[in-house]
Tab-separated table of C-alpha atoms in Angstrom:
chain	number	residue	atom	x	y	z
P	1	MET	CA	0.000	0.000	0.000
P	2	MET	CA	1.279	3.431	-0.950
P	3	GLU	CA	1.694	5.918	1.899
P	4	GLY	CA	1.845	9.638	1.281
P	5	SER	CA	4.130	12.041	3.057
P	6	GLN	CA	3.531	15.708	3.627
P	7	ALA	CA	3.684	17.986	0.594
P	8	PHE	CA	6.823	20.027	0.028
P	9	GLN	CA	6.870	23.310	-1.838
P	10	SER	CA	9.321	23.509	-4.726
P	11	CYS	CA	9.696	25.553	-7.887
P	12	HIS	CA	11.643	22.865	-9.729
P	13	PHE	CA	11.625	19.106	-10.091
P	14	ALA	CA	13.501	17.367	-7.290
P	15	VAL	CA	16.634	15.421	-8.205
P	16	PRO	CA	18.109	12.445	-6.291
P	17	SER	CA	21.855	12.255	-5.755
P	18	PRO	CA	23.823	9.552	-7.630
P	19	CYS	CA	24.515	7.793	-4.313
P	20	GLY	CA	20.782	7.715	-3.545
P	21	THR	CA	21.255	9.350	-0.143
P	22	TYR	CA	19.881	12.823	-0.872
P	23	ILE	CA	17.121	14.637	-2.724
P	24	ALA	CA	17.656	18.226	-3.891
P	25	SER	CA	14.812	20.691	-4.430
P	26	LEU	CA	14.574	24.402	-5.107
P	27	THR	CA	12.455	27.326	-3.931
P	28	GLN	CA	12.732	31.019	-4.735
P	29	GLN	CA	14.829	31.590	-1.603
P	30	ASN	CA	16.797	28.401	-0.956
P	31	LEU	CA	18.272	25.266	-2.406
P	32	TYR	CA	17.331	22.382	-0.117
P	33	VAL	CA	18.958	18.970	0.295
P	34	GLN	CA	16.980	16.318	2.199
P	35	TYR	CA	17.742	12.765	3.217
P	36	ALA	CA	15.972	10.448	0.805
P	37	ILE	CA	14.729	8.056	3.484
P	38	SER	CA	13.432	10.362	6.193
P	39	LEU	CA	13.034	13.581	4.138
P	40	SER	CA	14.639	15.415	7.056
P	41	PRO	CA	16.830	18.427	6.127
P	42	ALA	CA	20.494	17.739	5.383
P	43	PHE	CA	21.680	21.042	3.881
P	44	THR	CA	20.204	24.442	3.071
P	45	PHE	CA	21.901	26.812	0.626
P	46	PRO	CA	20.462	30.357	0.480
P	47	LEU	CA	20.370	31.711	-3.054
P	48	ASP	CA	22.638	34.701	-3.660
P	49	GLU	CA	19.963	37.060	-4.973
P	50	PRO	CA	16.552	35.506	-4.386
P	51	SER	CA	14.736	38.703	-5.369
P	52	GLN	CA	16.003	38.489	-8.937
P	53	PRO	CA	13.931	36.399	-11.335
P	54	THR	CA	17.096	35.208	-13.113
P	55	ILE	CA	17.744	32.843	-10.213
P	56	VAL	CA	14.819	30.760	-11.416
P	57	ALA	CA	15.662	31.203	-15.072
P	58	GLU	CA	14.591	29.483	-18.246
P	59	ASN	CA	15.844	25.965	-18.968
P	60	GLN	CA	16.988	25.593	-15.394
P	61	SER	CA	18.151	22.273	-13.994
P	62	LEU	CA	19.626	20.786	-10.833
P	63	GLN	CA	22.635	18.521	-11.338
P	64	TRP	CA	24.784	16.477	-8.985
P	65	SER	CA	28.478	15.721	-9.283
P	66	PRO	CA	29.182	11.980	-9.734
P	67	GLN	CA	30.473	11.632	-6.163
P	68	SER	CA	27.455	13.534	-4.751
P	69	THR	CA	29.809	16.130	-3.259
P	70	PHE	CA	28.678	19.080	-5.398
P	71	LEU	CA	25.210	20.273	-6.342
P	72	MET	CA	24.816	22.587	-9.330
P	73	LEU	CA	22.037	24.974	-10.256
P	74	VAL	CA	22.366	25.364	-14.034
P	75	SER	CA	20.437	27.802	-16.211
P	76	THR	CA	20.994	29.525	-19.526
P	77	GLN	CA	22.254	32.575	-17.614
P	78	GLY	CA	24.727	31.024	-15.185
P	79	VAL	CA	25.946	28.128	-13.068
P	80	HIS	CA	25.948	27.968	-9.248
P	81	ALA	CA	27.936	25.129	-7.659
P	82	TYR	CA	27.506	24.294	-3.955
P	83	SER	CA	29.767	21.956	-1.978
P	84	LEU	CA	28.271	19.453	0.465
P	85	GLN	CA	31.663	18.949	2.088
P	86	ASP	CA	32.408	22.637	2.687
P	87	SER	CA	29.360	24.896	2.981
P	88	SER	CA	31.535	27.983	2.557
P	89	VAL	CA	32.351	26.997	-1.033
P	90	ASN	CA	29.963	28.783	-3.384
P	91	ILE	CA	31.041	28.938	-7.019
P	92	HIS	CA	29.220	31.133	-9.517
P	93	VAL	CA	29.812	31.325	-13.270
P	94	SER	CA	27.854	34.075	-15.014
P	95	ASN	CA	27.057	34.079	-18.701
P	96	GLY	CA	28.011	37.751	-18.845
P	97	SER	CA	27.170	39.423	-22.144
P	98	GLY	CA	26.104	36.127	-23.690
P	99	SER	CA	28.547	36.364	-26.591
P	100	LEU	CA	29.105	32.596	-26.435
P	101	GLY	CA	25.370	31.919	-26.535
P	102	LYS	CA	23.330	30.424	-23.737
P	103	ILE	CA	24.839	28.011	-21.240
P	104	TYR	CA	24.013	24.523	-22.468
P	105	ALA	CA	25.211	22.252	-19.646
P	106	ALA	CA	27.686	21.828	-16.795
P	107	GLU	CA	29.624	18.910	-15.328
P	108	VAL	CA	31.936	18.414	-12.355
P	109	LEU	CA	35.085	16.490	-13.250
P	110	SER	CA	36.952	14.845	-10.412
P	111	ASP	CA	40.132	12.806	-10.312
P	112	SER	CA	43.181	12.566	-8.048
P	113	GLY	CA	41.488	14.769	-5.445
P	114	ARG	CA	41.252	17.765	-7.796
P	115	GLU	CA	37.905	18.899	-9.126
P	116	GLN	CA	37.050	20.910	-12.204
P	117	LEU	CA	33.851	22.577	-13.332
P	118	MET	CA	33.113	22.129	-17.033
P	119	VAL	CA	30.651	24.600	-18.580
P	120	VAL	CA	29.400	24.174	-22.160
P	121	TRP	CA	27.879	26.973	-24.267
P	122	GLU	CA	25.440	26.523	-27.135
P	123	PHE	CA	27.888	27.842	-29.759
P	124	GLY	CA	30.420	25.096	-29.020
P	125	SER	CA	32.690	26.715	-26.452
P	126	VAL	CA	33.846	24.792	-23.350
P	127	ASN	CA	35.426	26.297	-20.234
P	128	LEU	CA	37.202	24.191	-17.615
P	129	TRP	CA	37.582	25.798	-14.161
P	130	ASP	CA	40.023	24.417	-11.624
P	131	LEU	CA	38.004	24.690	-8.399
P	132	SER	CA	41.140	24.898	-6.257
P	133	THR	CA	42.758	27.809	-8.132
P	134	GLY	CA	39.834	29.425	-9.952
P	135	ARG	CA	41.712	29.374	-13.257
P	136	ALA	CA	39.743	28.755	-16.436
P	137	THR	CA	40.806	27.247	-19.758
P	138	GLU	CA	38.690	27.678	-22.879
P	139	ILE	CA	38.286	25.002	-25.547
P	140	GLY	CA	36.436	25.732	-28.766
P	141	ASP	CA	34.913	23.908	-31.735
P	142	LEU	CA	32.747	21.490	-29.756
P	143	LYS	CA	30.273	19.926	-32.168
P	144	MET	CA	26.759	20.909	-31.149
P	145	GLY	CA	23.396	19.873	-32.561
P	146	GLY	CA	23.877	16.093	-32.531
P	147	LYS	CA	21.586	13.423	-31.142
P	148	THR	CA	23.302	13.430	-27.745
P	149	SER	CA	25.819	15.502	-25.816
P	150	PRO	CA	29.080	15.992	-27.772
P	151	TRP	CA	31.169	14.855	-24.809
P	152	ALA	CA	31.503	11.613	-22.892
P	153	LEU	CA	33.020	10.936	-19.470
P	154	ARG	CA	34.400	7.587	-18.413
P	155	ARG	CA	33.693	7.176	-14.713
P	156	GLN	CA	34.864	3.712	-13.784
P	157	LYS	CA	35.918	2.682	-10.299
P	158	GLY	CA	39.623	1.943	-10.149
P	159	ARG	CA	40.349	3.620	-13.480
P	160	PRO	CA	41.271	7.217	-14.303
P	161	GLU	CA	38.503	9.510	-15.460
P	162	VAL	CA	38.675	10.154	-19.212
P	163	LEU	CA	36.914	13.071	-20.901
P	164	VAL	CA	36.289	12.817	-24.650
P	165	LEU	CA	35.125	15.800	-26.708
P	166	LEU	CA	33.577	15.479	-30.166
P	167	MET	CA	34.718	18.469	-32.204
P	168	ARG	CA	34.217	19.830	-35.718
P	169	ARG	CA	37.001	21.673	-37.544
P	170	ASP	CA	37.409	22.359	-41.253
P	171	ALA	CA	34.407	20.164	-42.108
P	172	GLN	CA	35.942	17.186	-40.290
P	173	ASP	CA	34.972	15.417	-37.066
P	174	LEU	CA	37.639	15.047	-34.380
P	175	LEU	CA	37.926	13.322	-31.013
P	176	SER	CA	40.046	14.820	-28.233
P	177	PHE	CA	40.904	12.680	-25.187
P	178	TYR	CA	41.673	14.341	-21.815
P	179	LEU	CA	42.775	13.022	-18.432
P	180	PRO	CA	41.358	15.507	-15.872
P	181	PRO	CA	42.693	17.660	-14.352
P	182	SER	CA	45.096	17.928	-17.313
P	183	LEU	CA	43.980	20.609	-19.769
P	184	VAL	CA	46.025	19.212	-22.656
P	185	PRO	CA	44.556	16.336	-24.694
P	186	PHE	CA	46.722	13.227	-24.565
P	187	ARG	CA	45.370	12.209	-27.963
P	188	SER	CA	43.448	13.914	-30.797
P	189	ILE	CA	42.290	12.012	-33.861
P	190	THR	CA	40.472	12.865	-37.068
P	191	LEU	CA	37.458	10.606	-37.581
P	192	PRO	CA	36.633	8.875	-40.892
P	193	THR	CA	33.033	9.991	-40.457
P	194	VAL	CA	30.564	11.884	-42.616
P	195	ASP	CA	28.649	13.562	-39.790
P	196	ALA	CA	29.164	11.982	-36.362
P	197	GLN	CA	25.927	11.996	-34.365
P	198	ALA	CA	26.735	10.601	-30.911
P	199	ILE	CA	29.488	9.246	-28.668
P	200	SER	CA	29.228	7.130	-25.520
P	201	TRP	CA	31.345	4.971	-23.203
P	202	SER	CA	30.607	1.334	-22.535
P	203	ILE	CA	29.523	0.405	-19.021
P	204	CYS	CA	32.815	-1.420	-18.428
P	205	GLY	CA	34.778	1.658	-19.552
P	206	ARG	CA	36.853	-0.293	-22.083
P	207	TRP	CA	35.211	1.049	-25.240
P	208	LEU	CA	34.028	4.306	-26.767
P	209	VAL	CA	31.500	4.148	-29.601
P	210	VAL	CA	30.946	6.816	-32.251
P	211	LEU	CA	27.688	6.695	-34.225
P	212	ASP	CA	27.918	8.239	-37.677
P	213	SER	CA	25.332	9.341	-40.215
P	214	PRO	CA	23.616	6.589	-42.279
P	215	LEU	CA	25.422	8.076	-45.296
P	216	ASN	CA	28.525	6.250	-44.063
P	217	SER	CA	28.625	2.592	-45.111
P	218	GLN	CA	30.366	1.825	-41.779
P	219	PRO	CA	28.435	4.055	-39.358
P	220	VAL	CA	29.598	2.470	-36.060
P	221	LEU	CA	33.172	3.022	-34.858
P	222	VAL	CA	34.559	1.532	-31.635
P	223	PHE	CA	37.657	3.036	-29.974
P	224	THR	CA	39.840	2.015	-27.052
P	225	PRO	CA	40.224	4.402	-24.058
P	226	ASP	CA	43.555	5.604	-25.432
P	227	GLY	CA	41.966	6.660	-28.715
P	228	PHE	CA	42.811	3.835	-31.122
P	229	LEU	CA	40.226	2.514	-33.578
P	230	PHE	CA	39.344	-1.093	-32.682
P	231	ARG	CA	36.356	-1.977	-34.882
P	232	GLN	CA	34.011	-0.600	-37.501
P	233	TYR	CA	30.558	-1.999	-38.123
P	234	PRO	CA	29.642	-3.369	-40.562
P	235	SER	CA	33.168	-4.777	-40.757
P	236	LEU	CA	33.271	-4.352	-44.542
P	237	PRO	CA	31.767	-1.473	-46.531
P	238	THR	CA	28.576	-2.321	-48.387
P	239	PRO	CA	29.546	-3.267	-51.964
P	240	PRO	CA	28.222	-1.193	-54.863
P	241	SER	CA	24.858	-2.323	-56.162
P	242	THR	CA	26.097	-2.032	-59.753
P	243	PRO	CA	29.608	-1.970	-61.227
P	244	GLY	CA	30.951	1.511	-60.777
P	245	GLY	CA	27.791	2.532	-58.970
P	246	GLU	CA	27.323	4.015	-55.545
P	247	GLY	CA	27.320	1.783	-52.491
P	248	ALA	CA	24.034	0.760	-50.997
P	249	PRO	CA	22.953	2.776	-47.962
P	250	SER	CA	23.966	1.545	-44.531
P	251	PRO	CA	21.392	0.041	-42.117
P	252	GLY	CA	20.710	3.556	-40.849
P	253	PHE	CA	21.088	3.070	-37.118
P	254	LYS	CA	19.075	5.561	-35.082
P	255	SER	CA	20.851	5.035	-31.762
P	256	ALA	CA	23.693	3.172	-30.084
P	257	SER	CA	23.382	2.257	-26.402
P	258	TRP	CA	25.247	-0.079	-24.078
P	259	SER	CA	24.261	-2.977	-21.882
P	260	SER	CA	26.722	-4.811	-19.652
P	261	ASP	CA	27.483	-7.332	-22.435
P	262	HIS	CA	26.380	-5.738	-25.700
P	263	LEU	CA	26.350	-2.667	-27.873
P	264	VAL	CA	22.704	-2.279	-28.890
P	265	LEU	CA	22.035	-0.655	-32.265
P	266	SER	CA	18.495	0.344	-33.191
P	267	SER	CA	17.232	0.916	-36.709
P	268	ALA	CA	13.793	1.619	-38.107
P	269	SER	CA	12.246	-1.701	-37.101
P	270	GLU	CA	14.871	-3.941	-35.494
P	271	LEU	CA	17.649	-4.216	-32.933
P	272	THR	CA	21.187	-5.453	-33.583
P	273	LEU	CA	23.289	-6.648	-30.642
P	274	LEU	CA	27.086	-6.627	-30.884
P	275	SER	CA	29.108	-8.501	-28.279
P	276	SER	CA	31.126	-6.042	-26.196
P	277	ARG	CA	34.166	-8.366	-26.370
P	278	ALA	CA	34.760	-8.905	-30.087
P	279	PHE	CA	31.801	-6.869	-31.419
P	280	SER	CA	30.584	-9.803	-33.438
P	281	PRO	CA	26.984	-9.213	-34.524
P	282	SER	CA	23.983	-11.383	-33.876
P	283	GLU	CA	21.074	-11.755	-36.235
P	284	PRO	CA	19.018	-8.537	-36.283
P	285	LEU	CA	15.957	-8.860	-34.068
P	286	PRO	CA	12.832	-7.261	-35.575
P	287	LEU	CA	10.031	-6.405	-33.167
P	288	SER	CA	7.671	-8.060	-35.645
P	289	SER	CA	9.170	-11.405	-34.542
P	290	ILE	CA	6.392	-11.406	-31.939
P	291	HIS	CA	4.548	-13.437	-34.565
P	292	THR	CA	6.632	-16.455	-35.575
P	293	SER	CA	6.140	-19.778	-37.283
P	294	GLN	CA	7.006	-21.526	-34.013
P	295	ARG	CA	3.822	-21.807	-31.998
P	296	SER	CA	5.669	-22.542	-28.738
P	297	LEU	CA	7.808	-19.414	-29.078
P	298	GLU	CA	4.856	-17.273	-30.072
P	299	ASP	CA	2.799	-18.416	-27.095
P	300	SER	CA	5.687	-17.702	-24.716
P	301	ILE	CA	5.401	-13.968	-25.407
P	302	VAL	CA	2.935	-12.315	-23.035
P	303	ALA	CA	1.394	-8.901	-23.490
P	304	TYR	CA	-0.538	-6.975	-20.850
P	305	GLN	CA	-3.026	-4.382	-22.058
P	306	GLU	CA	-4.377	-1.855	-19.568
P	307	THR	CA	-8.081	-1.058	-19.626
P	308	ILE	CA	-10.078	1.479	-17.616
P	309	ASN	CA	-13.802	1.016	-17.100
P	310	ALA	CA	-16.448	3.706	-16.685
P	311	ALA	CA	-15.838	3.797	-12.929
P	312	GLY	CA	-12.155	4.554	-13.463
P	313	GLN	CA	-10.988	1.132	-12.270
P	314	ARG	CA	-7.848	-0.238	-13.921
P	315	SER	CA	-7.304	-3.816	-15.009
P	316	TYR	CA	-4.978	-5.699	-17.369
P	317	ASP	CA	-6.019	-8.040	-20.154
P	318	THR	CA	-3.555	-10.747	-21.184
P	319	LEU	CA	-2.876	-11.041	-24.910
P	320	THR	CA	-1.045	-13.989	-26.469
P	321	GLY	CA	-0.089	-15.202	-29.919
P	322	GLN	CA	-1.815	-13.549	-32.852
P	323	LEU	CA	-3.730	-11.177	-30.557
P	324	ILE	CA	-0.551	-9.205	-29.829
P	325	PRO	CA	-0.409	-6.111	-32.075
P	326	LEU	CA	2.616	-5.718	-34.336
P	327	PRO	CA	4.708	-2.526	-34.367
P	328	ASN	CA	4.438	-0.084	-37.239
P	329	ALA	CA	7.086	-1.019	-39.811
P	330	LYS	CA	7.315	2.572	-41.088
P	331	THR	CA	8.391	4.087	-37.773
P	332	SER	CA	11.512	3.860	-35.608
P	333	ILE	CA	12.517	2.100	-32.418
P	334	ILE	CA	13.171	4.667	-29.689
P	335	ASP	CA	14.078	4.889	-25.992
P	336	VAL	CA	16.319	1.797	-25.975
P	337	ARG	CA	17.491	0.987	-22.424
P	338	ALA	CA	19.217	-2.063	-20.955
P	339	ASN	CA	18.726	-3.227	-17.381
P	340	PRO	CA	21.794	-3.290	-15.060
P	341	THR	CA	22.672	-6.928	-15.753
P	342	GLY	CA	22.082	-6.692	-19.494
P	343	SER	CA	19.555	-9.540	-19.420
P	344	TYR	CA	16.682	-7.393	-20.694
P	345	ILE	CA	16.298	-4.403	-22.989
P	346	SER	CA	13.282	-2.123	-23.065
P	347	CYS	CA	12.344	-0.138	-26.151
P	348	ARG	CA	9.376	1.627	-27.674
P	349	ASP	CA	7.847	1.910	-31.119
P	350	GLU	CA	7.590	5.496	-32.314
P	351	GLY	CA	4.332	4.664	-34.081
P	352	ASN	CA	2.663	3.273	-30.937
P	353	ASP	CA	3.349	5.562	-27.998
P	354	THR	CA	1.366	3.457	-25.512
P	355	ALA	CA	3.517	0.312	-25.783
P	356	VAL	CA	6.868	-0.737	-24.318
P	357	TYR	CA	8.632	-3.897	-25.544
P	358	ILE	CA	10.893	-6.077	-23.394
P	359	ILE	CA	13.668	-7.936	-25.231
P	360	SER	CA	15.527	-10.880	-23.698
P	361	THR	CA	19.231	-10.977	-24.576
P	362	GLY	CA	19.671	-14.690	-23.878
P	363	PRO	CA	18.072	-16.032	-25.958
P	364	GLN	CA	17.641	-12.954	-28.125
P	365	GLN	CA	13.900	-12.662	-28.603
P	366	VAL	CA	10.921	-10.545	-27.683
P	367	HIS	CA	10.060	-11.419	-24.082
P	368	SER	CA	6.928	-9.410	-23.283
P	369	LEU	CA	4.934	-6.310	-24.096
P	370	LEU	CA	3.069	-3.740	-22.016
P	371	ILE	CA	0.310	-1.634	-23.591
P	372	LEU	CA	-1.006	1.167	-21.391
P	373	HIS	CA	-4.092	3.326	-21.699
P	374	SER	CA	-2.049	6.549	-22.010
P	375	SER	CA	1.021	7.559	-23.979
P	376	ILE	CA	4.266	6.469	-22.338
P	377	ARG	CA	6.777	9.189	-21.596
P	378	ARG	CA	9.565	7.091	-20.125
P	379	ALA	CA	10.383	3.550	-19.016
P	380	ILE	CA	13.295	3.287	-16.549
P	381	TRP	CA	15.006	0.207	-15.149
P	382	HIS	CA	15.722	-0.043	-11.455
P	383	PRO	CA	19.478	0.438	-10.838
P	384	THR	CA	19.911	-2.512	-8.441
P	385	ARG	CA	16.866	-4.735	-9.011
P	386	PRO	CA	17.374	-5.695	-12.661
P	387	ASN	CA	13.878	-7.046	-13.295
P	388	LEU	CA	11.991	-3.978	-12.071
P	389	LEU	CA	10.778	-1.387	-14.586
P	390	LEU	CA	9.176	1.960	-13.724
P	391	VAL	CA	6.862	3.362	-16.397
P	392	LEU	CA	5.684	6.990	-16.417
P	393	THR	CA	2.896	8.113	-18.765
P	394	GLU	CA	1.863	11.459	-20.171
P	395	ALA	CA	-1.314	11.179	-18.088
P	396	ARG	CA	0.854	11.365	-14.916
P	397	THR	CA	0.307	7.697	-14.001
P	398	LEU	CA	3.072	5.501	-12.571
P	399	HIS	CA	3.436	1.743	-12.983
P	400	ILE	CA	5.990	-0.706	-11.549
P	401	TRP	CA	6.468	-3.940	-13.473
P	402	ASP	CA	8.517	-7.014	-12.598
P	403	VAL	CA	9.133	-8.299	-16.120
P	404	THR	CA	10.040	-11.812	-14.907
P	405	SER	CA	6.866	-12.347	-12.898
P	406	THR	CA	3.611	-13.819	-14.129
P	407	GLN	CA	1.724	-10.823	-12.777
P	408	PRO	CA	0.782	-7.603	-14.586
P	409	PRO	CA	2.292	-4.264	-13.561
P	410	ILE	CA	1.330	-2.504	-10.342
P	411	HIS	CA	-0.321	0.872	-10.743
P	412	ILE	CA	0.904	3.380	-8.150
P	413	PRO	CA	-1.870	5.854	-7.323
P	414	HIS	CA	-0.940	9.369	-6.265
P	415	SER	CA	-2.793	12.643	-5.788
P	416	PHE	CA	-1.407	14.239	-8.949
P	417	GLU	CA	-3.388	11.897	-11.201
P	418	THR	CA	-6.698	13.586	-10.496
P	419	LEU	CA	-5.941	17.278	-10.844
P	420	SER	CA	-8.438	19.808	-12.035
P	421	ALA	CA	-8.008	21.602	-15.350
P	422	GLN	CA	-6.617	24.609	-13.468
P	423	GLU	CA	-3.812	22.484	-12.004
P	424	LYS	CA	-2.486	20.816	-15.121
P	425	GLY	CA	1.203	20.153	-15.001
P	426	ARG	CA	3.931	17.627	-15.599
P	427	VAL	CA	4.967	14.787	-13.318
P	428	GLU	CA	8.512	13.466	-13.231
P	429	ALA	CA	9.708	10.160	-11.759
P	430	ARG	CA	13.298	9.071	-11.260
P	431	GLN	CA	15.085	6.139	-9.705
P	432	ALA	CA	18.222	5.935	-7.630
P	433	SER	CA	20.017	3.283	-5.615
P	434	ASN	CA	21.485	3.928	-2.210
P	435	SER	CA	25.184	3.168	-2.034
P	436	SER	CA	27.284	5.673	-0.151
P	437	GLY	CA	27.161	9.392	0.315
P	438	PRO	CA	29.905	11.989	0.615
P	439	LYS	CA	32.490	11.201	3.266
P	440	ALA	CA	31.722	14.355	5.220
P	441	VAL	CA	28.151	13.264	5.889
P	442	PRO	CA	27.508	9.580	6.650
P	443	PRO	CA	24.314	8.381	4.980
P	444	PRO	CA	21.386	7.204	7.066
P	445	PRO	CA	20.863	3.441	7.262
P	446	SER	CA	18.899	1.342	4.779
P	447	THR	CA	17.205	1.749	1.429
P	448	ALA	CA	17.610	-0.396	-1.585
P	449	TYR	CA	15.621	1.540	-4.104
P	450	GLU	CA	14.340	4.942	-4.760
P	451	ALA	CA	12.729	6.873	-7.538
P	452	ALA	CA	12.560	10.589	-7.610
P	453	SER	CA	10.754	13.392	-9.327
P	454	PRO	CA	10.178	16.977	-8.362
P	455	SER	CA	9.751	16.471	-4.672
P	456	PRO	CA	9.249	13.585	-2.354
P	457	ALA	CA	7.093	10.534	-2.665
P	458	ALA	CA	5.994	7.726	-0.370
P	459	PRO	CA	7.644	4.524	0.794
P	460	ARG	CA	5.967	1.391	-0.374
P	461	ARG	CA	6.419	-2.194	0.730
P	462	CYS	CA	7.179	-4.452	-2.205
P	463	ARG	CA	7.852	-8.133	-2.647
P	464	LYS	CA	10.523	-9.611	-0.357
P	465	GLU	CA	10.086	-6.654	2.006
P	466	THR	CA	12.069	-4.350	-0.285
P	467	ARG	CA	11.351	-0.707	0.318
P	468	VAL	CA	10.413	1.214	-2.791
P	469	ARG	CA	10.375	4.987	-2.856
P	470	ILE	CA	8.967	7.182	-5.559
P	471	VAL	CA	9.348	10.925	-5.420
P	472	CYS	CA	6.862	12.750	-7.601
P	473	MET	CA	6.241	16.380	-8.230
P	474	ILE	CA	3.916	18.270	-10.489
P	475	SER	CA	4.023	21.829	-11.745
P	476	SER	CA	0.865	23.883	-11.374
P	477	LEU	CA	-0.240	27.497	-11.547
P	478	ASP	CA	0.705	28.044	-7.907
P	479	GLY	CA	4.116	26.381	-8.037
P	480	ARG	CA	5.085	22.739	-7.562
P	481	ARG	CA	4.239	20.262	-4.890
P	482	CYS	CA	5.859	17.087	-3.708
P	483	LEU	CA	4.381	13.738	-2.872
P	484	ARG	CA	6.208	10.854	-1.391
């Protein structure tokens, strides 16, 4: 049974810390940090100029450093960084005249006990501030406008942090590799790409993938951490369709994401899994394989379809075999996410925004399907319980689904589902796992799971006595409220 906490006022969505110990929220006067379990206050940071509306500026976000030692308030006009280890540390970076464009993002880099603040502007400029000396170094030509952020950070326990920047100079794509806090790249390479779209590190930290435009016959490039090209996929360029003619177009991958064991490539209607050891491909897995010639395999796929009756009561119908709807072949697979162990992959069909597909990686086949009554905004795997999926819809409903169970998802009711027309707003839900907090503040005992959204949500007893927390917040005409 879901229990609600008191409501907390906030003017921005709450954000859990990476360690799962804290929740940060914002008001016009203060930046608050609460313990995730008890919701008791941990830190309070007064804003420098609360009377100025620029403090709560457009495109504002709260961001944590990876070690949960710094909390950043980032907007298009400036960056405020607050230290949880030393409350006297208050770092402010102003956008000034705005000649570099609006501030796009900020990151805290940390290695060897030295921390740097990285600020990225929309016109491709990057500044790196040494937080111990206050000195800044500017780097230009960052490639903006791609599918994802044009930088990637390797944060792997026991290994040095590596920052990679995707740059564009003289109509060519380049990669620059840095070892923070060094401001000089230890390697810069020119890419054999047409128009690189995205870069990302593998979960193990051994590989960096670059996804190129479909115009390239080998659109997937895999590099080692020291910047050497290891593989291209497909391994051989597509041969010309006619003698002397142009090569056939590449598969046209829309995204490249990592699981613990695979590089997952998504195209218009299928997934391709490459082993993260040798990057040998498997047979492409189309979502239409829900319907197969093997009756036993077809009947093993279970789909749950949510229905709501006239009284507003929710139930789930079970669909099997030929009753399961096929995805639209003319649309794309989106929102591809692997669970922590890499045993399952969730994805959605762009042409059916109410469905989420679950793919099993061993054997590689469609495992199950969830069809909800409302459009799905996001489906997120639990960080420590690999079978648990949290689904958030555009109608502000929350569902928790154990994809390995024989039971349908659990709908989590909350007060923000039944708002009046005058209180329309957006709900956010996030998940975090509790590991360890900053050394200066020992974390409170317990908690295995937590989800967070703009303000707190309520503990819930789950199977095996595992505590589940969901922090939800909705924006309304009179501000934002929290439910826990």
